[in-house]
Structures are given as C-alpha cells and as structure tokens.
C-alpha cells in the first residue's frame, strides 16, 4: 500500500496546485516511455479522484525520420497502448516533415544535432494543443539521464 499512499499524496498535491491556478485541461506528451506513462497514470488518478474537474489530453508527436535511441514506430505504438490502457484518446501530430525541413533548411549534417532539434520540436505540438483549451496547462516530464546529457 506504500504505492497507493504515494499516488494519493501526489494526486492531492496536483489538485492543490492546479485548482489554485484554475487549470482544468491537462495536456501531456506521451512518448511510449515509462516517464510519460507514469505521468498519464497520475493524471488519470487525478481525474478519478475529482470527477468532472479535469480533462486529460494526451498528445503523441512522433518524428519517424528521427535517429533517436527508440524506434519511432515502436514508441508511437507503445504511446497508443498506454493511452488505451487509461481509456484516453490521444491527439497525434507527426512532426517528421517539420524535422526533415528543418534539417534541410539549417543544413544539419550530424545526427546528434538533429536529435537535439527533434527534442525541441515536440513541445511545439504540445503547446499548440494546450493553447486550444481554456484554463490549460502542459504537464511535462523530464528524464533525468536525458537532461543531464543535454538531450
């Protein structure tokens, strides 16, 4: 029951912060990884604890041409699976064309630079969705190992 107690505490803390800020729509990027799955799980627990108060909007933003560590098809499939598990219908925005155009426009020749750019492209899709909803907030995840390496 330690995990249940942890979830309850996190849900109460989230509710306190979100209600004080009058945020009702919670936009979250879902990558298919553990971090975003845990955040989506907590947001769904928040919805269950406070029925009718929050609207969770998952967003999947694959870049199929990405040379990242996770295959985008696999990650996208996992993202949809996670959303399905929580009965969430995600919005999907493929950013492949944007990534390819940016690579061409900026004449990017190394995969590392492109990976850095791809990392920054995804939040644009997330913020776009958040801006379409009144009283929204983007709930973000940070993978510490990625952050510390500068991804």
XYZ file of N, CA, C and O in Angstrom:
604
model
N 0.802 -1.195 0.000
C 0.000 0.000 0.000
C 0.846 1.260 0.000
O 0.306 2.347 -0.005
N 2.161 1.123 0.042
C 3.031 2.293 0.000
C 2.831 3.052 -1.311
O 2.750 4.278 -1.311
N 2.696 2.329 -2.412
C 2.499 2.974 -3.708
C 1.168 3.717 -3.724
O 1.100 4.864 -4.190
N 0.104 3.104 -3.221
C -1.206 3.766 -3.195
C -1.143 5.055 -2.378
O -1.701 6.077 -2.770
N -0.448 5.014 -1.254
C -0.304 6.206 -0.409
C 0.456 7.293 -1.176
O 0.096 8.471 -1.122
N 1.506 6.899 -1.879
C 2.288 7.849 -2.682
C 1.395 8.494 -3.751
O 1.414 9.711 -3.933
N 0.624 7.683 -4.456
C -0.258 8.199 -5.516
C -1.279 9.162 -4.917
O -1.505 10.251 -5.460
N -1.886 8.798 -3.807
C -2.878 9.675 -3.168
C -2.267 11.019 -2.786
O -2.888 12.065 -2.991
N -1.058 11.003 -2.241
C -0.386 12.254 -1.870
C -0.092 13.097 -3.102
O -0.275 14.311 -3.090
N 0.385 12.468 -4.157
C 0.695 13.198 -5.395
C -0.567 13.777 -6.017
O -0.570 14.901 -6.498
N -1.636 13.023 -6.009
C -2.904 13.483 -6.579
C -3.422 14.692 -5.796
O -3.860 15.687 -6.389
N -3.374 14.636 -4.484
C -3.818 15.773 -3.664
C -2.946 16.998 -3.928
O -3.454 18.120 -4.024
N -1.645 16.792 -4.040
C -0.739 17.912 -4.314
C -1.010 18.512 -5.695
O -1.049 19.738 -5.850
N -1.203 17.654 -6.692
C -1.536 18.142 -8.032
C -2.832 18.939 -8.017
O -2.918 20.024 -8.604
N -3.832 18.411 -7.343
C -5.115 19.098 -7.274
C -4.961 20.475 -6.621
O -5.536 21.464 -7.103
N -4.196 20.561 -5.555
C -3.998 21.837 -4.868
C -3.369 22.873 -5.800
O -3.830 24.013 -5.886
N -2.328 22.465 -6.511
C -1.631 23.387 -7.415
C -2.516 23.764 -8.593
O -2.634 24.943 -8.954
N -3.145 22.776 -9.205
C -3.950 23.032 -10.403
C -5.202 23.837 -10.088
O -5.577 24.728 -10.858
N -5.853 23.547 -8.979
C -7.055 24.305 -8.646
C -6.707 25.744 -8.261
O -7.438 26.670 -8.622
N -5.580 25.956 -7.584
C -5.153 27.317 -7.238
C -4.855 28.133 -8.496
O -5.073 29.343 -8.534
N -4.356 27.466 -9.535
C -4.033 28.135 -10.794
C -5.197 28.119 -11.782
O -5.061 28.604 -12.908
N -6.320 27.537 -11.373
C -7.507 27.412 -12.225
C -7.187 26.705 -13.547
O -7.602 27.137 -14.616
N -6.466 25.618 -13.468
C -6.126 24.818 -14.653
C -6.995 23.577 -14.666
O -7.017 22.809 -13.705
N -7.722 23.391 -15.763
C -8.667 22.283 -15.862
C -8.296 21.272 -16.937
O -8.601 20.100 -16.819
N -7.669 21.745 -18.023
C -7.264 20.847 -19.107
C -5.773 20.577 -18.962
O -4.966 21.507 -18.916
N -5.432 19.309 -18.886
C -4.060 18.883 -18.632
C -3.528 18.183 -19.871
O -3.936 17.069 -20.187
N -2.621 18.845 -20.571
C -2.041 18.314 -21.794
C -0.733 17.632 -21.434
O 0.109 18.206 -20.740
N -0.559 16.397 -21.907
C 0.665 15.648 -21.608
C 1.154 14.952 -22.868
O 0.381 14.326 -23.588
N 2.437 15.112 -23.135
C 3.061 14.388 -24.239
C 3.298 12.953 -23.822
O 3.834 12.693 -22.737
N 2.883 12.030 -24.670
C 3.051 10.607 -24.374
C 4.018 10.025 -25.393
O 3.739 10.011 -26.588
N 5.158 9.569 -24.892
C 6.221 9.090 -25.773
C 6.216 7.583 -25.969
O 6.887 7.074 -26.848
N 5.510 6.882 -25.094
C 5.594 5.428 -25.105
C 6.592 4.934 -24.073
O 6.759 3.736 -23.882
N 7.250 5.878 -23.378
C 8.220 5.521 -22.349
C 7.601 5.492 -20.965
O 6.433 5.831 -20.762
N 8.410 5.102 -20.009
C 7.945 4.946 -18.632
C 7.552 6.288 -18.021
O 6.519 6.396 -17.358
N 8.349 7.338 -18.236
C 8.075 8.625 -17.598
C 6.690 9.153 -17.951
O 5.901 9.511 -17.076
N 6.393 9.221 -19.238
C 5.091 9.772 -19.635
C 3.951 8.829 -19.247
O 2.846 9.291 -18.950
N 4.203 7.530 -19.205
C 3.169 6.582 -18.772
C 2.824 6.804 -17.301
O 1.653 6.773 -16.916
N 3.837 7.043 -16.471
C 3.598 7.302 -15.049
C 2.832 8.611 -14.872
O 1.874 8.687 -14.094
N 3.216 9.646 -15.623
C 2.508 10.925 -15.513
C 1.060 10.769 -15.962
O 0.141 11.258 -15.301
N 0.833 10.071 -17.064
C -0.533 9.847 -17.529
C -1.338 9.072 -16.485
O -2.512 9.367 -16.235
N -0.702 8.112 -15.845
C -1.359 7.344 -14.785
C -1.765 8.255 -13.626
O -2.888 8.167 -13.114
N -0.869 9.145 -13.209
C -1.190 10.073 -12.126
C -2.313 11.036 -12.521
O -3.197 11.339 -11.717
N -2.280 11.502 -13.764
C -3.339 12.414 -14.219
C -4.688 11.709 -14.286
O -5.722 12.309 -13.984
N -4.684 10.455 -14.649
C -5.933 9.696 -14.660
C -6.423 9.433 -13.239
O -7.626 9.461 -12.981
N -5.508 9.207 -12.311
C -5.892 9.062 -10.901
C -6.490 10.378 -10.396
O -7.458 10.373 -9.619
N -5.952 11.493 -10.861
C -6.487 12.807 -10.505
C -7.919 12.963 -11.026
O -8.806 13.428 -10.296
N -8.138 12.551 -12.263
C -9.490 12.607 -12.836
C -10.478 11.764 -12.033
O -11.611 12.170 -11.821
N -10.031 10.593 -11.626
C -10.914 9.704 -10.849
C -11.209 10.267 -9.460
O -12.315 10.120 -8.950
N -10.210 10.916 -8.867
C -10.384 11.456 -7.523
C -11.273 12.701 -7.514
O -11.944 12.988 -6.518
N -11.273 13.441 -8.624
C -12.044 14.683 -8.723
C -12.874 14.650 -10.009
O -12.581 15.357 -10.975
N -13.914 13.820 -10.035
C -14.704 13.628 -11.254
C -15.273 14.944 -11.794
O -15.740 15.783 -11.038
N -15.191 15.088 -13.114
C -15.745 16.257 -13.776
C -14.913 17.516 -13.648
O -15.293 18.569 -14.166
N -13.792 17.440 -12.966
C -12.963 18.625 -12.744
C -11.886 18.791 -13.806
O -11.624 19.908 -14.255
N -11.284 17.690 -14.226
C -10.130 17.770 -15.123
C -10.373 17.034 -16.431
O -11.079 16.029 -16.467
N -9.760 17.557 -17.470
C -9.773 16.951 -18.798
C -8.330 16.644 -19.175
O -7.525 17.568 -19.326
N -7.989 15.381 -19.297
C -6.631 14.971 -19.661
C -6.565 14.781 -21.173
O -7.369 14.038 -21.743
N -5.603 15.466 -21.809
C -5.439 15.394 -23.256
C -4.026 14.901 -23.571
O -3.065 15.672 -23.527
N -3.879 13.615 -23.882
C -2.559 13.110 -24.269
C -2.245 13.463 -25.727
O -3.134 13.484 -26.575
N -0.979 13.761 -25.985
C -0.523 14.103 -27.330
C 0.665 13.209 -27.670
O 1.604 13.072 -26.880
N 0.609 12.609 -28.849
C 1.705 11.789 -29.361
C 2.271 12.518 -30.568
O 1.529 12.875 -31.483
N 3.589 12.777 -30.559
C 4.216 13.570 -31.615
C 5.454 12.856 -32.168
O 6.585 13.243 -31.888
N 5.243 11.819 -32.954
C 6.387 11.066 -33.476
C 7.154 11.832 -34.559
O 6.590 12.676 -35.258
N 8.425 11.525 -34.635
C 9.275 12.007 -35.719
C 9.893 10.748 -36.317
O 10.905 10.241 -35.845
N 9.238 10.223 -37.344
C 9.621 8.921 -37.883
C 11.007 8.915 -38.515
O 11.637 7.871 -38.609
N 11.490 10.076 -38.907
C 12.825 10.142 -39.501
C 13.913 10.332 -38.442
O 15.085 10.412 -38.764
N 13.521 10.376 -37.177
C 14.470 10.610 -36.089
C 15.466 9.457 -35.968
O 15.116 8.294 -36.157
N 16.681 9.798 -35.617
C 17.724 8.804 -35.387
C 17.925 8.595 -33.883
O 18.992 8.267 -33.428
N 16.873 8.836 -33.108
C 16.945 8.693 -31.657
C 17.138 7.247 -31.241
O 17.178 6.335 -32.060
N 17.206 7.031 -29.937
C 17.505 5.701 -29.418
C 16.315 4.758 -29.520
O 16.481 3.552 -29.549
N 15.104 5.289 -29.569
C 13.912 4.446 -29.657
C 13.317 4.560 -31.045
O 13.133 5.666 -31.543
N 13.026 3.434 -31.659
C 12.359 3.477 -32.946
C 11.009 4.165 -32.802
O 10.237 3.831 -31.906
N 10.718 5.133 -33.657
C 9.507 5.925 -33.508
C 8.237 5.107 -33.708
O 7.233 5.376 -33.055
N 8.271 4.131 -34.577
C 7.088 3.293 -34.758
C 6.795 2.536 -33.471
O 5.647 2.501 -33.009
N 7.818 1.945 -32.883
C 7.652 1.218 -31.620
C 7.179 2.163 -30.512
O 6.245 1.850 -29.766
N 7.808 3.327 -30.401
C 7.442 4.287 -29.358
C 6.004 4.774 -29.547
O 5.247 4.878 -28.581
N 5.622 5.046 -30.787
C 4.263 5.513 -31.065
C 3.247 4.432 -30.711
O 2.221 4.705 -30.079
N 3.542 3.197 -31.093
C 2.648 2.085 -30.754
C 2.496 1.942 -29.243
O 1.386 1.743 -28.735
N 3.611 2.069 -28.512
C 3.557 1.984 -27.051
C 2.761 3.153 -26.470
O 2.005 2.986 -25.512
N 2.933 4.341 -27.047
C 2.177 5.507 -26.590
C 0.679 5.301 -26.735
O -0.096 5.579 -25.819
N 0.265 4.770 -27.898
C -1.155 4.486 -28.100
C -1.642 3.404 -27.135
O -2.765 3.466 -26.628
N -0.792 2.421 -26.871
C -1.168 1.346 -25.946
C -1.372 1.885 -24.527
O -2.341 1.526 -23.850
N -0.477 2.762 -24.103
C -0.599 3.366 -22.772
C -1.886 4.187 -22.688
O -2.635 4.091 -21.718
N -2.144 4.988 -23.704
C -3.375 5.806 -23.714
C -4.612 4.919 -23.687
O -5.573 5.206 -22.967
N -4.588 3.858 -24.447
C -5.718 2.936 -24.489
C -5.959 2.304 -23.118
O -7.098 2.135 -22.686
N -4.880 1.966 -22.427
C -4.990 1.363 -21.097
C -5.778 2.269 -20.153
O -6.530 1.792 -19.301
N -5.594 3.579 -20.298
C -6.279 4.535 -19.430
C -7.533 5.128 -20.083
O -8.074 6.117 -19.607
N -7.973 4.523 -21.190
C -9.154 4.995 -21.915
C -9.038 6.452 -22.348
O -10.017 7.199 -22.317
N -7.829 6.860 -22.739
C -7.602 8.199 -23.270
C -7.440 8.117 -24.782
O -6.748 7.235 -25.280
N -8.048 9.039 -25.490
C -7.877 9.136 -26.940
C -6.846 10.219 -27.217
O -7.125 11.400 -27.050
N -5.635 9.830 -27.620
C -4.605 10.841 -27.839
C -4.792 11.589 -29.154
O -5.418 11.088 -30.087
N -4.241 12.789 -29.201
C -4.114 13.525 -30.449
C -2.723 13.219 -30.988
O -1.749 13.222 -30.232
N -2.629 12.933 -32.272
C -1.330 12.598 -32.864
C -0.955 13.651 -33.897
O -1.765 14.040 -34.728
N 0.288 14.117 -33.793
C 0.851 15.056 -34.753
C 2.213 14.531 -35.184
O 3.162 14.583 -34.403
N 2.296 14.032 -36.400
C 3.586 13.585 -36.906
C 4.415 14.804 -37.260
O 3.984 15.666 -38.024
N 5.596 14.873 -36.696
C 6.479 16.012 -36.926
C 7.619 15.666 -37.879
O 8.591 16.410 -37.987
N 7.494 14.560 -38.586
C 8.564 14.114 -39.485
C 8.881 15.146 -40.556
O 10.055 15.464 -40.791
N 7.851 15.676 -41.212
C 8.096 16.649 -42.282
C 8.752 17.915 -41.748
O 9.642 18.476 -42.387
N 8.323 18.354 -40.561
C 8.920 19.532 -39.941
C 10.385 19.286 -39.596
O 11.256 20.126 -39.850
N 10.672 18.121 -39.060
C 12.042 17.759 -38.723
C 12.909 17.697 -39.978
O 14.021 18.241 -40.009
N 12.400 17.066 -41.021
C 13.160 16.952 -42.273
C 13.408 18.329 -42.893
O 14.506 18.612 -43.381
N 12.392 19.184 -42.866
C 12.538 20.526 -43.443
C 13.557 21.346 -42.657
O 14.355 22.086 -43.245
N 13.546 21.192 -41.349
C 14.495 21.923 -40.512
C 15.917 21.435 -40.764
O 16.848 22.231 -40.864
N 16.070 20.121 -40.897
C 17.397 19.557 -41.204
C 17.921 20.145 -42.508
O 19.078 20.560 -42.598
N 17.058 20.215 -43.502
C 17.450 20.741 -44.801
C 17.734 22.244 -44.738
O 18.761 22.713 -45.226
N 16.835 22.980 -44.121
C 16.977 24.437 -44.050
C 18.232 24.846 -43.296
O 18.956 25.754 -43.717
N 18.495 24.187 -42.189
C 19.664 24.529 -41.370
C 20.930 23.780 -41.788
O 21.972 23.950 -41.170
N 20.802 22.962 -42.827
C 21.931 22.156 -43.331
C 22.588 21.346 -42.209
O 23.800 21.359 -42.032
N 21.765 20.642 -41.478
C 22.255 19.816 -40.372
C 22.818 18.526 -40.949
O 22.145 17.818 -41.688
N 24.056 18.225 -40.577
C 24.730 17.059 -41.144
C 25.023 15.972 -40.121
O 25.471 14.899 -40.499
N 24.796 16.239 -38.850
C 25.090 15.217 -37.845
C 23.805 14.798 -37.133
O 22.927 15.621 -36.872
N 23.718 13.524 -36.830
C 22.536 13.001 -36.154
C 22.358 13.625 -34.776
O 21.233 13.894 -34.353
N 23.460 13.880 -34.078
C 23.370 14.447 -32.727
C 22.662 15.799 -32.749
O 21.768 16.049 -31.935
N 23.029 16.657 -33.676
C 22.387 17.968 -33.772
C 20.910 17.803 -34.114
O 20.041 18.476 -33.549
N 20.602 16.885 -35.010
C 19.205 16.657 -35.373
C 18.417 16.116 -34.183
O 17.267 16.501 -33.971
N 19.011 15.244 -33.394
C 18.329 14.724 -32.207
C 18.000 15.854 -31.232
O 16.918 15.878 -30.639
N 18.938 16.788 -31.080
C 18.688 17.933 -30.199
C 17.524 18.769 -30.715
O 16.646 19.183 -29.959
N 17.509 19.000 -32.005
C 16.431 19.771 -32.614
C 15.094 19.051 -32.457
O 14.082 19.668 -32.097
N 15.077 17.748 -32.717
C 13.838 16.973 -32.584
C 13.283 17.065 -31.166
O 12.072 17.136 -30.963
N 14.173 17.064 -30.186
C 13.762 17.172 -28.790
C 12.972 18.461 -28.559
O 12.006 18.480 -27.794
N 13.383 19.526 -29.224
C 12.732 20.824 -29.041
C 11.509 21.007 -29.935
O 10.687 21.898 -29.687
N 11.355 20.214 -30.967
C 10.189 20.338 -31.841
C 8.912 19.837 -31.170
O 7.833 20.412 -31.355
N 9.017 18.769 -30.418
C 7.818 18.163 -29.829
C 7.028 19.116 -28.937
O 5.795 19.149 -29.021
N 7.685 19.888 -28.065
C 6.884 20.797 -27.219
C 6.023 21.782 -28.011
O 4.993 22.223 -27.506
N 6.404 22.090 -29.237
C 5.561 22.980 -30.043
C 4.189 22.354 -30.270
O 3.168 23.036 -30.205
N 4.152 21.071 -30.540
C 2.868 20.382 -30.723
C 2.092 20.371 -29.408
O 0.875 20.594 -29.391
N 2.792 20.140 -28.304
C 2.128 20.092 -27.005
C 1.536 21.452 -26.644
O 0.392 21.553 -26.190
N 2.320 22.517 -26.844
C 1.837 23.858 -26.535
C 0.697 24.262 -27.462
O -0.233 24.949 -27.055
N 0.748 23.837 -28.704
C -0.332 24.119 -29.650
C -1.646 23.572 -29.110
O -2.669 24.246 -29.087
N -1.639 22.334 -28.645
C -2.844 21.719 -28.097
C -3.274 22.457 -26.829
O -4.460 22.759 -26.641
N -2.335 22.774 -25.964
C -2.671 23.472 -24.720
C -3.310 24.830 -25.004
O -4.271 25.228 -24.329
N -2.822 25.533 -25.999
C -3.358 26.861 -26.308
C -4.761 26.803 -26.897
O -5.472 27.806 -26.917
N -5.179 25.640 -27.363
C -6.531 25.482 -27.912
C -7.594 25.313 -26.824
O -8.780 25.320 -27.121
N -7.158 25.131 -25.597
C -8.083 24.887 -24.478
C -7.950 25.991 -23.435
O -6.849 26.344 -23.028
N -9.085 26.475 -23.001
C -9.094 27.467 -21.929
C -8.682 26.795 -20.624
O -9.010 25.637 -20.373
N -7.964 27.518 -19.793
C -7.531 27.026 -18.479
C -6.704 25.745 -18.583
O -6.876 24.824 -17.800
N -5.809 25.710 -19.561
C -4.993 24.501 -19.750
C -3.586 24.707 -19.214
O -3.149 25.828 -18.946
N -2.911 23.592 -19.083
C -1.507 23.597 -18.695
C -0.836 22.380 -19.322
O -1.452 21.322 -19.453
N 0.397 22.562 -19.740
C 1.182 21.450 -20.252
C 1.879 20.783 -19.085
O 2.641 21.424 -18.353
N 1.583 19.529 -18.889
C 2.233 18.737 -17.847
C 3.391 18.018 -18.522
O 3.191 17.211 -19.423
N 4.588 18.333 -18.105
C 5.771 17.821 -18.790
C 6.485 16.775 -17.947
O 6.330 16.715 -16.736
N 7.270 15.979 -18.627
C 8.115 15.010 -17.943
C 9.561 15.309 -18.308
O 9.852 15.848 -19.375
N 10.446 14.991 -17.419
C 11.867 15.150 -17.687
C 12.564 13.866 -17.294
O 12.443 13.410 -16.164
N 13.259 13.292 -18.233
C 14.054 12.112 -17.948
C 15.422 12.611 -17.493
O 16.151 13.227 -18.262
N 15.772 12.377 -16.230
C 16.987 12.948 -15.667
C 18.226 12.583 -16.471
O 19.086 13.418 -16.696
N 18.312 11.340 -16.936
C 19.518 10.964 -17.687
C 19.612 11.741 -18.986
O 20.684 12.141 -19.404
N 18.463 11.975 -19.637
C 18.481 12.772 -20.856
C 18.834 14.214 -20.544
O 19.621 14.844 -21.244
N 18.245 14.752 -19.497
C 18.511 16.139 -19.119
C 19.990 16.328 -18.815
O 20.616 17.278 -19.265
N 20.555 15.424 -18.043
C 21.949 15.585 -17.630
C 22.913 15.450 -18.801
O 24.000 15.998 -18.782
N 22.489 14.733 -19.859
C 23.337 14.590 -21.036
C 23.069 15.676 -22.073
O 23.784 15.779 -23.061
N 22.023 16.487 -21.843
C 21.729 17.582 -22.751
C 20.864 17.204 -23.941
O 20.863 17.894 -24.942
N 20.109 16.135 -23.842
C 19.254 15.756 -24.971
C 18.161 16.789 -25.104
O 17.435 17.057 -24.249
